[in-house]
Coordinates of C-alpha atoms and ligand atoms in Angstrom, one line a residue:
M1 CA -28.2 -18.4 6.3
D2 CA -27.4 -14.7 6.1
K3 CA -26.2 -13.3 2.9
P4 CA -22.6 -12.1 2.8
I5 CA -22.0 -8.6 4.4
A6 CA -20.8 -7.4 1.0
S7 CA -24.2 -8.0 -0.6
V8 CA -26.2 -4.9 -1.4
S9 CA -29.2 -6.0 0.7
R10 CA -27.2 -6.9 3.8
T11 CA -25.1 -3.7 3.7
R12 CA -28.3 -1.7 3.4
Q13 CA -29.9 -3.6 6.3
I14 CA -26.8 -3.2 8.5
L15 CA -26.6 0.6 7.9
N16 CA -30.3 1.4 7.9
S17 CA -31.2 -0.6 11.0
R18 CA -28.7 1.4 13.0
G19 CA -29.2 4.8 11.2
L20 CA -25.6 4.8 10.1
R21 CA -24.2 6.9 7.3
A22 CA -20.8 6.6 5.7
R23 CA -18.4 9.2 6.9
K24 CA -16.6 11.0 4.1
N25 CA -13.8 12.3 6.4
Y26 CA -12.9 8.7 7.1
G27 CA -12.9 7.8 3.4
Q28 CA -15.8 5.4 3.9
N29 CA -16.9 3.7 0.6
F30 CA -18.3 0.3 1.6
L31 CA -17.8 -2.6 -0.9
T32 CA -21.1 -4.0 -2.1
D33 CA -20.0 -6.5 -4.6
V34 CA -19.5 -10.0 -3.2
S35 CA -17.4 -11.2 -6.1
V36 CA -14.9 -8.3 -5.9
V37 CA -14.5 -8.8 -2.1
A38 CA -14.1 -12.6 -2.5
R39 CA -11.6 -12.2 -5.3
A40 CA -9.4 -9.8 -3.3
A41 CA -9.4 -12.1 -0.3
E42 CA -8.7 -15.1 -2.4
A43 CA -5.7 -13.5 -4.0
S44 CA -4.2 -12.2 -0.7
H45 CA -2.1 -15.1 0.6
C46 CA -3.9 -14.7 3.9
Q47 CA -3.7 -18.3 5.1
G48 CA -1.8 -17.5 8.4
A49 CA -2.5 -14.1 10.0
V50 CA -3.8 -11.2 8.0
I51 CA -4.0 -7.5 8.9
E52 CA -6.8 -5.4 7.6
I53 CA -6.9 -1.6 7.6
G54 CA -10.4 -0.2 7.9
P55 CA -12.8 -3.1 8.1
G56 CA -15.8 -0.8 7.9
I57 CA -18.9 -2.9 8.5
G58 CA -16.9 -6.1 7.9
S59 CA -17.5 -7.1 4.2
L60 CA -13.8 -8.0 3.5
T61 CA -13.2 -9.0 7.1
E62 CA -15.8 -11.8 6.8
Q63 CA -14.2 -13.2 3.6
L64 CA -10.7 -13.0 5.2
A65 CA -11.9 -14.7 8.4
A66 CA -13.2 -17.6 6.3
R67 CA -9.8 -18.1 4.6
S68 CA -7.2 -17.3 7.3
R69 CA -6.3 -18.5 10.7
H70 CA -6.5 -15.0 12.2
V71 CA -7.6 -11.5 11.2
T72 CA -6.4 -8.3 13.0
A73 CA -8.5 -5.3 11.8
Y74 CA -7.6 -1.7 12.7
E75 CA -10.6 0.7 12.5
V76 CA -10.7 4.4 13.5
D77 CA -14.5 4.9 13.5
E78 CA -15.7 4.0 17.0
R79 CA -19.3 3.7 15.7
L80 CA -18.3 0.6 13.7
I81 CA -16.8 -1.4 16.6
P82 CA -20.2 -2.8 18.0
V83 CA -21.4 -3.3 14.4
L84 CA -18.4 -5.5 13.6
A85 CA -18.8 -7.4 16.9
E86 CA -22.4 -8.2 16.1
E87 CA -22.2 -8.9 12.4
L88 CA -19.1 -11.1 12.7
A89 CA -20.1 -12.8 16.0
E90 CA -19.9 -16.3 14.4
Y91 CA -16.1 -16.0 13.8
D92 CA -13.8 -16.5 16.7
N93 CA -10.6 -15.6 14.7
I94 CA -11.1 -11.8 14.4
E95 CA -9.5 -9.1 16.6
V96 CA -10.8 -5.6 15.9
I97 CA -8.7 -2.8 17.3
L98 CA -10.0 0.7 17.6
E99 CA -7.0 2.6 16.5
D100 CA -5.6 4.8 13.7
F101 CA -3.5 2.4 11.7
L102 CA -0.9 5.2 11.2
E103 CA -0.4 5.2 15.0
C104 CA -0.2 1.5 15.7
D105 CA 2.9 -0.4 16.7
L106 CA 3.1 -2.5 13.5
N107 CA 6.5 -4.1 14.4
S108 CA 5.4 -5.7 17.6
K109 CA 2.0 -6.7 16.3
T110 CA 3.6 -8.4 13.3
E111 CA 6.1 -10.2 15.6
E112 CA 3.3 -11.4 17.8
L113 CA 1.3 -12.7 14.8
L114 CA 4.3 -14.3 13.2
K115 CA 5.0 -16.3 16.4
E116 CA 1.5 -17.5 16.6
Y117 CA 0.5 -18.0 13.0
G118 CA 3.7 -18.3 10.9
T119 CA 2.8 -15.8 8.2
V120 CA 1.4 -12.3 8.1
S121 CA -0.1 -10.6 5.1
V122 CA -2.1 -7.4 4.6
C123 CA -5.4 -7.1 2.7
A124 CA -7.6 -4.0 2.7
N125 CA -9.9 -1.7 0.9
L126 CA -7.9 1.5 1.8
P127 CA -9.4 4.8 2.8
Y128 CA -8.3 6.8 -0.3
Y129 CA -7.4 10.0 1.6
V130 CA -4.5 8.2 3.4
T131 CA -3.5 5.7 0.8
T132 CA 0.1 6.9 0.4
P133 CA 1.0 7.3 4.2
I134 CA -0.5 3.9 4.9
L135 CA 1.4 2.2 2.1
F136 CA 4.7 3.9 3.1
R137 CA 4.0 2.8 6.7
L138 CA 3.8 -0.8 5.3
F139 CA 6.8 -0.4 2.9
E140 CA 9.0 0.9 5.8
G141 CA 7.5 -1.8 8.1
P142 CA 8.6 -5.4 8.8
Q143 CA 10.0 -7.3 5.8
E144 CA 8.2 -10.4 7.0
I145 CA 4.9 -9.0 5.6
E146 CA 5.5 -10.6 2.3
W147 CA 2.2 -9.9 0.5
I148 CA 0.1 -6.7 0.5
T149 CA -3.1 -6.7 -1.5
V150 CA -5.0 -3.4 -1.5
M151 CA -7.8 -1.6 -3.2
V152 CA -6.7 1.9 -4.2
Q153 CA -7.8 4.5 -6.7
K154 CA -7.0 3.2 -10.2
E155 CA -4.8 6.2 -10.9
M156 CA -2.7 5.4 -7.8
A157 CA -2.5 1.8 -8.9
D158 CA -1.2 2.9 -12.3
R159 CA 1.4 5.1 -10.6
F160 CA 2.6 2.4 -8.2
S161 CA 2.8 -0.3 -10.9
A162 CA 4.3 1.9 -13.7
A163 CA 7.3 0.6 -15.6
P164 CA 10.4 2.6 -16.5
G165 CA 9.9 4.7 -19.6
S166 CA 6.1 5.0 -19.2
P167 CA 4.6 8.5 -18.5
E168 CA 3.4 7.4 -15.0
Y169 CA 6.8 6.2 -13.9
S170 CA 7.8 8.3 -10.9
A171 CA 10.0 8.3 -7.8
L172 CA 7.1 6.5 -6.1
S173 CA 7.1 3.7 -8.8
A174 CA 10.8 3.3 -8.6
E175 CA 10.8 3.0 -4.8
C176 CA 8.0 0.5 -5.0
A177 CA 9.6 -1.6 -7.7
Y178 CA 12.9 -1.6 -5.7
L179 CA 11.1 -3.3 -2.7
Y180 CA 8.3 -5.2 -4.4
E181 CA 7.1 -7.0 -7.4
V182 CA 4.0 -5.0 -8.1
K183 CA 1.0 -6.3 -10.0
K184 CA -2.3 -4.7 -10.8
L185 CA -4.8 -7.5 -10.3
F186 CA -8.1 -6.1 -11.5
T187 CA -10.0 -2.8 -11.8
V188 CA -13.3 -2.1 -10.0
P189 CA -16.0 0.4 -11.2
P190 CA -17.6 3.0 -8.8
G191 CA -20.8 1.0 -8.8
A192 CA -19.2 -1.8 -6.6
F193 CA -19.2 0.6 -3.6
S194 CA -21.8 2.4 -1.5
P195 CA -21.6 5.4 -1.6
A196 CA -20.0 5.2 -5.1
P197 CA -16.6 7.1 -5.3
K198 CA -16.1 9.5 -8.2
V199 CA -13.2 7.4 -9.7
D200 CA -12.4 3.9 -10.8
S201 CA -10.5 1.7 -8.3
A202 CA -8.1 -1.2 -8.7
V203 CA -6.8 -4.0 -6.5
I204 CA -3.0 -4.0 -6.5
Q205 CA -0.6 -6.5 -5.0
F206 CA 2.9 -6.0 -3.6
H207 CA 5.2 -9.0 -3.2
R208 CA 8.2 -8.2 -1.1
R209 CA 11.6 -8.9 -2.8
K210 CA 14.0 -10.8 -0.5
N211 CA 16.4 -8.7 1.6
M212 CA 15.4 -5.3 0.3
R213 CA 15.2 -2.6 2.8
A214 CA 13.5 0.9 2.6
E215 CA 16.8 2.8 2.9
E216 CA 16.3 6.5 3.6
G217 CA 19.4 7.6 1.7
L218 CA 18.5 5.6 -1.4
F219 CA 14.9 7.0 -1.4
E220 CA 16.2 10.5 -1.0
L221 CA 18.4 10.0 -4.0
I222 CA 15.6 8.6 -6.1
R223 CA 13.4 11.6 -5.2
A224 CA 16.2 14.0 -6.1
C225 CA 16.7 12.3 -9.5
F226 CA 13.0 12.9 -10.3
Q227 CA 12.9 16.4 -8.7
Q228 CA 12.4 18.1 -12.0
R229 CA 11.0 15.6 -14.4
R230 CA 11.9 17.5 -17.6
K231 CA 15.6 17.9 -16.5
T232 CA 18.3 15.4 -17.3
L233 CA 19.6 13.1 -14.5
Y234 CA 22.8 15.1 -14.6
N235 CA 21.0 18.4 -13.9
N236 CA 18.9 16.9 -11.0
L237 CA 22.0 15.3 -9.5
K238 CA 24.0 18.5 -9.9
E239 CA 21.5 20.3 -7.7
Y240 CA 21.2 17.4 -5.2
L241 CA 25.0 17.1 -4.8
E242 CA 25.5 20.8 -5.1
S243 CA 28.3 20.2 -7.6
G244 CA 28.4 19.6 -11.4
E245 CA 31.8 18.0 -11.0
K246 CA 30.5 15.4 -8.5
A247 CA 27.4 14.7 -10.6
R248 CA 29.6 14.1 -13.7
R249 CA 32.0 11.8 -11.9
L250 CA 29.1 9.8 -10.4
L251 CA 27.5 9.3 -13.9
E252 CA 30.8 8.3 -15.4
K253 CA 31.3 5.6 -12.7
A254 CA 27.8 4.3 -13.3
E255 CA 28.5 4.4 -17.1
L256 CA 25.4 6.6 -17.7
A257 CA 25.2 9.3 -20.4
E258 CA 24.7 12.8 -19.2
D259 CA 21.5 13.3 -21.1
V260 CA 19.7 10.3 -19.6
R261 CA 16.5 11.0 -17.7
A262 CA 15.4 9.4 -14.4
Q263 CA 12.2 8.4 -16.1
S264 CA 14.0 5.7 -18.2
L265 CA 16.0 4.1 -15.3
A266 CA 15.1 0.8 -13.6
P267 CA 15.2 0.8 -9.8
E268 CA 18.5 -1.2 -9.7
V269 CA 20.2 1.6 -11.5
F270 CA 19.3 4.0 -8.7
A271 CA 20.5 1.5 -6.2
Q272 CA 23.8 1.2 -8.1
L273 CA 24.1 5.0 -8.2
Y274 CA 23.5 5.1 -4.4
E275 CA 26.2 2.5 -3.7
L276 CA 28.7 4.2 -6.0
G277 CA 28.0 7.5 -4.4
K278 CA 28.7 6.0 -0.9
G279 CA 32.0 4.7 -2.2
M280 CA 33.0 8.0 -3.6
E281 CA 32.0 9.9 -0.4
L282 CA 30.1 12.5 -2.3
Ligands
SAM1 N1 -13.3 -2.6 4.3 C1 -14.6 -1.9 4.2 C2 -15.2 -2.3 2.9 O1 -14.4 -2.7 2.0 O2 -16.4 -2.1 2.7 C3 -14.5 -0.4 4.4 C4 -13.5 0.3 3.5 S1 -13.5 2.1 3.5 C5 -12.9 2.5 1.9 C6 -12.2 2.5 4.5 C7 -12.3 2.2 6.0 O3 -11.1 2.6 6.7 C8 -13.4 2.9 6.8 O4 -14.1 1.9 7.6 C9 -12.7 3.9 7.6 O5 -13.4 4.3 8.8 C10 -11.4 3.3 7.9 N2 -10.3 4.2 8.2 C11 -10.1 5.4 7.7 N3 -8.9 5.9 8.1 C12 -8.3 5.0 8.9 C13 -7.1 4.9 9.6 N4 -6.2 5.9 9.6 N5 -6.8 3.7 10.3 C14 -7.7 2.7 10.3 N6 -8.9 2.7 9.6 C15 -9.2 3.8 8.9

């Protein structure tokens, strides 16, 4: 029996026999640690259908296919399409799509998969150069994608999962925490990849809260509240609302002190501010 694709020897054989080199501009760092790949797949709630972004040579795809009813994998590098077809030939539950994930029609694909398989989750070792746009595409995408489990740079994982009051807490963390319960599952050293990235990585998981939508107006307000991190909430709001008077009234309604800073506020507080602001027609 073949070794898993994620093993060092099989990865080497797949790449060398075809004269393939990882492409930096596509953020290609292939996972070569079977236990890391298996752990991520196992944690991903992938029983129904699972969407993978960037299957590479198939290390995670293989582990997902063994655990789910169906895998849909989006890959931009056309060189890898025949490799995936050959290396994963024994699985009949994988669809590889040659397309930039940022361009795909995520809503209709999710709808199609839901009808057929009941649940849709996402699991991926993300290309680091497009981590934020890919995650925001998912956050703004269908709510039915309940679980997202992804490998990202550790520093990004820290920012996404930061709690109010901690130095890493930002507009990004507040937006994320509003939509998801966010958990950092485990960290992964550079040696688990080939080629090795310069930084540590981490697997992070997002579990969608019920009936929470990525509202453009709310997210705009959150970003405005963090606009100048050293300024008070009042000062940031004053600029955003273009009026000190409006900012003061809004804070009063929300029963917040003028010297409070966005850094210390839970996502629900921003949501409350947003609702109060709508009511006051600011
Ligand atoms: N999943 C493989 C693994 O863990 O070994 C490869 C992960 S590698 C970090 C990222 C993969 O995403 C590469 O295969 C790369 O070609 C692909 N990729 C990069 N940008 C992409 C995009 N916009 N849409 C889809 N795939 C992309």
